[in-house]
PDB file of C-alpha atoms in Angstrom:
ATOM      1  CA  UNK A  10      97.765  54.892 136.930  1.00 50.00           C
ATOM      2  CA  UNK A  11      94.411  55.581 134.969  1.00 51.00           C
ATOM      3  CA  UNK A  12      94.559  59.141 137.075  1.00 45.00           C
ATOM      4  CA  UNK A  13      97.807  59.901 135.746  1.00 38.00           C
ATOM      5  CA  UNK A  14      97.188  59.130 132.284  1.00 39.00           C
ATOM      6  CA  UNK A  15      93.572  61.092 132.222  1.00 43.00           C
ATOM      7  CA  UNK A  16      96.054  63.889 133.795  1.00 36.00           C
ATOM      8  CA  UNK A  17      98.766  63.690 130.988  1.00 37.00           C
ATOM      9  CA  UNK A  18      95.965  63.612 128.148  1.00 40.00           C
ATOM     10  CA  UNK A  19      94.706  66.577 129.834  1.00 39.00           C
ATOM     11  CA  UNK A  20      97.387  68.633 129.782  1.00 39.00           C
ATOM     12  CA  UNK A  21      98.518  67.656 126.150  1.00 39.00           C
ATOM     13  CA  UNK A  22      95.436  68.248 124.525  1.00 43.00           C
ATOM     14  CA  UNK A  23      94.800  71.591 126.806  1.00 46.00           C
ATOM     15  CA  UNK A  24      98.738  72.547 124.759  1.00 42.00           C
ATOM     16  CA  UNK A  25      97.211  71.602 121.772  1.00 41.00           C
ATOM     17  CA  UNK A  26      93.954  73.571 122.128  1.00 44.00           C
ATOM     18  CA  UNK A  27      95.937  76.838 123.407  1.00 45.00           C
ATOM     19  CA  UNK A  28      98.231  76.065 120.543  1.00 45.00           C
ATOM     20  CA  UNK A  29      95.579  76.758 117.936  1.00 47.00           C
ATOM     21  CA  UNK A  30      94.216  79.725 120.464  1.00 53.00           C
ATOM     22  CA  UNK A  31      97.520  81.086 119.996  1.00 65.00           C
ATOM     23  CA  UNK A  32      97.712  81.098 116.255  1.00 66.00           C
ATOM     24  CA  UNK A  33      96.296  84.027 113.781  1.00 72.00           C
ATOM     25  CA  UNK A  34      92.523  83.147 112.012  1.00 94.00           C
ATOM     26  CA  UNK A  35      93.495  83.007 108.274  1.00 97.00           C
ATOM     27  CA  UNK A  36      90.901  85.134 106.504  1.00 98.00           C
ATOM     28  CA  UNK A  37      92.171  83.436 102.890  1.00 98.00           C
ATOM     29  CA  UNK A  38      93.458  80.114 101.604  1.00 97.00           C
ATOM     30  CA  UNK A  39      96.374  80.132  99.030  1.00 96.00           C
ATOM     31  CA  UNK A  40      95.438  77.678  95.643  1.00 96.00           C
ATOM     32  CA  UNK A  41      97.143  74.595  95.770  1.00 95.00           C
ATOM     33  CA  UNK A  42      99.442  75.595  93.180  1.00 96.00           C
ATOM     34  CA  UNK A  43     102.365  78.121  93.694  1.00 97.00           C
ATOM     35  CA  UNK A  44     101.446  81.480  92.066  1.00 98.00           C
ATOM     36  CA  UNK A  45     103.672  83.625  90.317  1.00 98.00           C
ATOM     37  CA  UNK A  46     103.959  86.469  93.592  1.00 98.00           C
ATOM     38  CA  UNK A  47     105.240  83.518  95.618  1.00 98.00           C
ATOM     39  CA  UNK A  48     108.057  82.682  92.626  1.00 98.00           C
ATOM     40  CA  UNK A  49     109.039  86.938  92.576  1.00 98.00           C
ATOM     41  CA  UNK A  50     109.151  86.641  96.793  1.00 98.00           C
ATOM     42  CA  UNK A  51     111.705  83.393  96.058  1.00 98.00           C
ATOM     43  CA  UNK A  52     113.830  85.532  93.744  1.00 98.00           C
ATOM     44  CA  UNK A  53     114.024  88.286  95.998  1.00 98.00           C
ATOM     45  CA  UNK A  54     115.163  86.467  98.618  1.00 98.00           C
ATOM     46  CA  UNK A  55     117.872  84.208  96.588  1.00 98.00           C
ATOM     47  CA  UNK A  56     119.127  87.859  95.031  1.00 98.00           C
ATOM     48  CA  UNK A  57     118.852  90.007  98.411  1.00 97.00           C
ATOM     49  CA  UNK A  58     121.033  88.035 101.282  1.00 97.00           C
ATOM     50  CA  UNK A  59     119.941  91.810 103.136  1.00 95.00           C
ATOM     51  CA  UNK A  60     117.001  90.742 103.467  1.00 97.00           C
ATOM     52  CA  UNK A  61     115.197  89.177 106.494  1.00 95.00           C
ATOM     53  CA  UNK A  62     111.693  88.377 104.862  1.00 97.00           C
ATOM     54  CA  UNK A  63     109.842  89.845 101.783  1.00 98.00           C
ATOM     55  CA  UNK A  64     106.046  89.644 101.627  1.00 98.00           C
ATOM     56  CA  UNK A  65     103.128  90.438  99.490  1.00 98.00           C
ATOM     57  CA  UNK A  66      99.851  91.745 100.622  1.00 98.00           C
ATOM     58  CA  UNK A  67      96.486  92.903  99.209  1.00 98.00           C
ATOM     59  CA  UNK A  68      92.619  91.733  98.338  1.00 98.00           C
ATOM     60  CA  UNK A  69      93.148  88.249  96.618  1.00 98.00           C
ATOM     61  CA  UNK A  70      91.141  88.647  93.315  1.00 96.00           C
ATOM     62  CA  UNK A  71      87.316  87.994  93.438  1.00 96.00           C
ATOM     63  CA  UNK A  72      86.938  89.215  97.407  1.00 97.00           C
ATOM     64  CA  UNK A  73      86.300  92.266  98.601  1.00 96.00           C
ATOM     65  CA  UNK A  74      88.009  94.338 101.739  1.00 96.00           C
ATOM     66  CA  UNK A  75      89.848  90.887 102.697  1.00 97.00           C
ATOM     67  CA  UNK A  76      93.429  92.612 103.407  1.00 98.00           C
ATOM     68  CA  UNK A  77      95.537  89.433 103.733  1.00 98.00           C
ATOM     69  CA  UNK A  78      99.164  88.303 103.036  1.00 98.00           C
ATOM     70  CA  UNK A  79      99.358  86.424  99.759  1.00 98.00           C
ATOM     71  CA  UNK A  80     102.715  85.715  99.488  1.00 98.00           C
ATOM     72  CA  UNK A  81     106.290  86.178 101.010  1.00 98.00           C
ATOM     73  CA  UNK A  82     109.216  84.275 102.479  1.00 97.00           C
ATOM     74  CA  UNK A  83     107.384  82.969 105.264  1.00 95.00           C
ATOM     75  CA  UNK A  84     104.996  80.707 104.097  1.00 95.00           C
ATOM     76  CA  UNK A  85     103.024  79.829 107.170  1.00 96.00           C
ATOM     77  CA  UNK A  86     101.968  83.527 107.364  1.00 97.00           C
ATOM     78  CA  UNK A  87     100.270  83.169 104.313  1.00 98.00           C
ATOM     79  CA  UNK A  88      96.864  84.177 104.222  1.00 98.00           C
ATOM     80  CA  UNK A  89      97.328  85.941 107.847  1.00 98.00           C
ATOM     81  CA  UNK A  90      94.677  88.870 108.454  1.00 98.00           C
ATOM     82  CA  UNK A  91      96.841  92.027 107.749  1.00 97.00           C
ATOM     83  CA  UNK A  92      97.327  94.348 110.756  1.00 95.00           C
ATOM     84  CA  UNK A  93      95.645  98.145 109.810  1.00 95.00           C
ATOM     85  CA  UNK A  94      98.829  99.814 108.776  1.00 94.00           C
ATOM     86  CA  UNK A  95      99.445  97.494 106.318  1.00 96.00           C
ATOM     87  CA  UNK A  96      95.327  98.309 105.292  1.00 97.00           C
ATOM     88  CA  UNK A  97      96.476 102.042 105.682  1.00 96.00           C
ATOM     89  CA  UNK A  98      99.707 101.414 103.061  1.00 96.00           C
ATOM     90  CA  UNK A  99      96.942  99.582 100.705  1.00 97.00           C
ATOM     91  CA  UNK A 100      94.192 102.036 100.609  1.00 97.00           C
ATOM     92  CA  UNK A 101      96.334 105.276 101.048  1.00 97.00           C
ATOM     93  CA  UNK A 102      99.156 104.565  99.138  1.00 97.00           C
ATOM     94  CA  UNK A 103     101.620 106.121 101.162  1.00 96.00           C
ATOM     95  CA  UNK A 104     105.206 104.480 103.011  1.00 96.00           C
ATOM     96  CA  UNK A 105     106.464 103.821 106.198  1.00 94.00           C
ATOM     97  CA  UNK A 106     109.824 103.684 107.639  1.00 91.00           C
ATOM     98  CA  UNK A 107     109.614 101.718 110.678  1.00 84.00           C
ATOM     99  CA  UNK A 108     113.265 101.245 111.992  1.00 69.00           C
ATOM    100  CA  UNK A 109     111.533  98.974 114.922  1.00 67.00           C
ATOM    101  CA  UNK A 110     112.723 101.445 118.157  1.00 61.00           C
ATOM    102  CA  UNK A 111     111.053 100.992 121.154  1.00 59.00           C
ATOM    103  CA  UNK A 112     110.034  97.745 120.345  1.00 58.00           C
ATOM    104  CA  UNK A 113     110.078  95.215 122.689  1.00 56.00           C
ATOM    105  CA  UNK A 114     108.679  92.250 120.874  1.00 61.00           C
ATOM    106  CA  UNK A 115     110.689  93.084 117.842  1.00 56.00           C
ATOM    107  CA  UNK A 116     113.945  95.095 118.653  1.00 57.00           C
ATOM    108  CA  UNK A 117     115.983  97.140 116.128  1.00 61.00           C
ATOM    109  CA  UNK A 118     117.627  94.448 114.770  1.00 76.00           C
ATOM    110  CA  UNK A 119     115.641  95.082 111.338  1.00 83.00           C
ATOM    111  CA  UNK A 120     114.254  98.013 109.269  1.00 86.00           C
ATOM    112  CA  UNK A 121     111.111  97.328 108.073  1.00 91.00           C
ATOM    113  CA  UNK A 122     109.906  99.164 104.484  1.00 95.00           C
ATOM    114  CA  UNK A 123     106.572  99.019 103.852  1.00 96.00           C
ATOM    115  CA  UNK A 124     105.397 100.426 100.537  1.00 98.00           C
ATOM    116  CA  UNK A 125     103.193 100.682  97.972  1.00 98.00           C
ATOM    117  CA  UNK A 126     103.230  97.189  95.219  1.00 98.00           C
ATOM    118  CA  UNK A 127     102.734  98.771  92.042  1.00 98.00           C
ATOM    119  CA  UNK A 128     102.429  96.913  88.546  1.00 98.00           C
ATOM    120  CA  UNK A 129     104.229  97.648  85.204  1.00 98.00           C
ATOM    121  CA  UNK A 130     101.803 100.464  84.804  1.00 98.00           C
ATOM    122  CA  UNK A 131     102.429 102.471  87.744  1.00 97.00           C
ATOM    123  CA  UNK A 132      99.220 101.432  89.836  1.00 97.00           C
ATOM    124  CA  UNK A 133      99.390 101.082  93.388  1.00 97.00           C
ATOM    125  CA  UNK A 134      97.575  97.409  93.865  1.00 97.00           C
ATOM    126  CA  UNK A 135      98.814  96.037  97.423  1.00 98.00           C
ATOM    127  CA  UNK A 136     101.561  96.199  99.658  1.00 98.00           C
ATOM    128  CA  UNK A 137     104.961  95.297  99.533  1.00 98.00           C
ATOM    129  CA  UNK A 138     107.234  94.898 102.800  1.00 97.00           C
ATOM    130  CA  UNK A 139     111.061  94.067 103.131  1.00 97.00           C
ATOM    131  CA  UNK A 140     112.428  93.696 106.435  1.00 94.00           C
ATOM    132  CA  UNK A 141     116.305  94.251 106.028  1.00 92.00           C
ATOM    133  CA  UNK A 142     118.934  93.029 108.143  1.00 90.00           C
ATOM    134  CA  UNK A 143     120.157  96.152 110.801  1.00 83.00           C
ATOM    135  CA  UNK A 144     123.217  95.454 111.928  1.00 78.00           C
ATOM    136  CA  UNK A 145     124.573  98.979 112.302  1.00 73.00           C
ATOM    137  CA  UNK A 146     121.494 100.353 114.345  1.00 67.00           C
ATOM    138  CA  UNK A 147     122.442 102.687 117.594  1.00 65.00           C
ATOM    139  CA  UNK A 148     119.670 103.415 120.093  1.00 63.00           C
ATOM    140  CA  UNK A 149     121.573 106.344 121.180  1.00 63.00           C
ATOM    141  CA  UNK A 150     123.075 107.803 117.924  1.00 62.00           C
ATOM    142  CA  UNK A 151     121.130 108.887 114.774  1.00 66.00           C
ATOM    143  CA  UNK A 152     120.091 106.920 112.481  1.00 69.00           C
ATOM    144  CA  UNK A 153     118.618 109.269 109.750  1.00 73.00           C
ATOM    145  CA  UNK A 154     121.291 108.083 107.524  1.00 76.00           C
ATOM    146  CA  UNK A 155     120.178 104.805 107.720  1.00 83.00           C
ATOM    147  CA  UNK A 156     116.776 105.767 107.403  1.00 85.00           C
ATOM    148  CA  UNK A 157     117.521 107.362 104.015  1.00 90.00           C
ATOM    149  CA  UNK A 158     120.065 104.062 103.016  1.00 92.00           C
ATOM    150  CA  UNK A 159     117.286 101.753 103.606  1.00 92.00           C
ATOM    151  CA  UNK A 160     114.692 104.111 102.028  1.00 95.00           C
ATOM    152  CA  UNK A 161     116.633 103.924  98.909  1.00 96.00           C
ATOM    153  CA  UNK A 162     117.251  99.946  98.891  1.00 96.00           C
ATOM    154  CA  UNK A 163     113.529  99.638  99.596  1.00 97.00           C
ATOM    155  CA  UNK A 164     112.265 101.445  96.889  1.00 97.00           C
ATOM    156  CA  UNK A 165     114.674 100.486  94.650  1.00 98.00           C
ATOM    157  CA  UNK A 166     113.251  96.984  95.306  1.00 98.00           C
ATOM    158  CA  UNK A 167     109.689  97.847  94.464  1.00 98.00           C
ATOM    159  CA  UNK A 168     110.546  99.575  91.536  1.00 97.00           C
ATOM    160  CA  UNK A 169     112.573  97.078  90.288  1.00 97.00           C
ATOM    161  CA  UNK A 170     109.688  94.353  91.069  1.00 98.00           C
ATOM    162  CA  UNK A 171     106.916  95.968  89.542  1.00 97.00           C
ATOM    163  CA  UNK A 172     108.567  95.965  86.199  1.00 97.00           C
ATOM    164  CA  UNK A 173     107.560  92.219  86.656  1.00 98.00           C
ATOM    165  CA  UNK A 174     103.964  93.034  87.466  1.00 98.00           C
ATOM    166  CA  UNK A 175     101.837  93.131  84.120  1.00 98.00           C
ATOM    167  CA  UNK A 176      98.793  93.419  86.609  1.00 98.00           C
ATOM    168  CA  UNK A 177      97.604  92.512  90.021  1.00 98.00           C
ATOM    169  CA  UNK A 178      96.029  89.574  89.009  1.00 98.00           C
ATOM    170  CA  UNK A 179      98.747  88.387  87.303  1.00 98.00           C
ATOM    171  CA  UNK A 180     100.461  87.925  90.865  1.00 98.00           C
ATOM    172  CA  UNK A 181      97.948  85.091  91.260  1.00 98.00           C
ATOM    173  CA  UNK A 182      98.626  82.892  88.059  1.00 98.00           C
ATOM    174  CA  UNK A 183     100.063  80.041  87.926  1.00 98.00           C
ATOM    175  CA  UNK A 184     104.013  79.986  88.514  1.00 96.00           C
ATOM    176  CA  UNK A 185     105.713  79.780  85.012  1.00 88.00           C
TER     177      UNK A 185
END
């Protein structure tokens, strides 16, 4: 009996510990407050049923060359390491259409827009990214129309959103 119960706290803590393997090192830790990017990402969502997830990314105020996700529709990927397009998007300040072909992992079922977050001034400060529902996708037809459809939502979006952006920083207030 003691054998079989050293066995089954084995293998539950050896879950637990390839659990937290598993999961992504967060390289930044969200106040304890909800700031005001988290309240626009809300809005978005409630106002966009297209819309599979909406996030925010850049350097949180006060650090330097930490590229991390600071706010979006998934919570629990807040304060994720970004990957190094989304670095790419940041520092470049260009767009990409990623209609998710040839993706195992992550099939077409979304178009991904990731572009430029601008404030009311017309800065480029971070990185915005909508994932839109794809319903009409064909992985034998073209899909340029598409392309230029969800081009046109996307930055529609952003423009829309950064005329609720006084400044970067102001992304990290308080919530109103």
């Amino acid at each position: 009996m003691k054998t079989l119960v050293k066995l089954l706290a084995f293998l539950v803590l050896g879950s637990v510990a390839l659990v937290a393997a598993e999961a992504p090192k967060k390289n930044w830790t969200p106040p304890a407050h909800k700031i005001q990017a988290q309240v626009l990402s809300d809005q978005i969502m409630a106002a966009h049923p297209e819309l599979i997830s909406i996030t925010f990314h850049g350097v949180p105020p006060g650090m330097s060359k930490v590229y991390t996700m600071f706010a979006g529709s998934f919570p629990e990927r807040i304060g994720n390491p970004d990957d190094p397009d989304d670095v790419m998007i940041i520092e470049l300040g260009i767009t990409i259409l990623d209609p998710r072909w040839h993706r195992l992992k992550d099939p077409a079922k979304k178009f991904v827009m990731m572009m430029p977050l601008r404030d009311a001034a017309g800065e480029n400060v971070g990185l915005l990214v909508a994932a839109y529902k794809n319903p009409d996708f064909s992985p034998t037809g073209s899909n340029s129309k598409l392309e230029a459809e969800f081009f046109a939502k996307g930055t529609k979006l952003r423009d829309e959103l950064q005329k609720q952006i006084p400044t970067y920083e102001s992304l990290f207030a308080p919530a109103k």
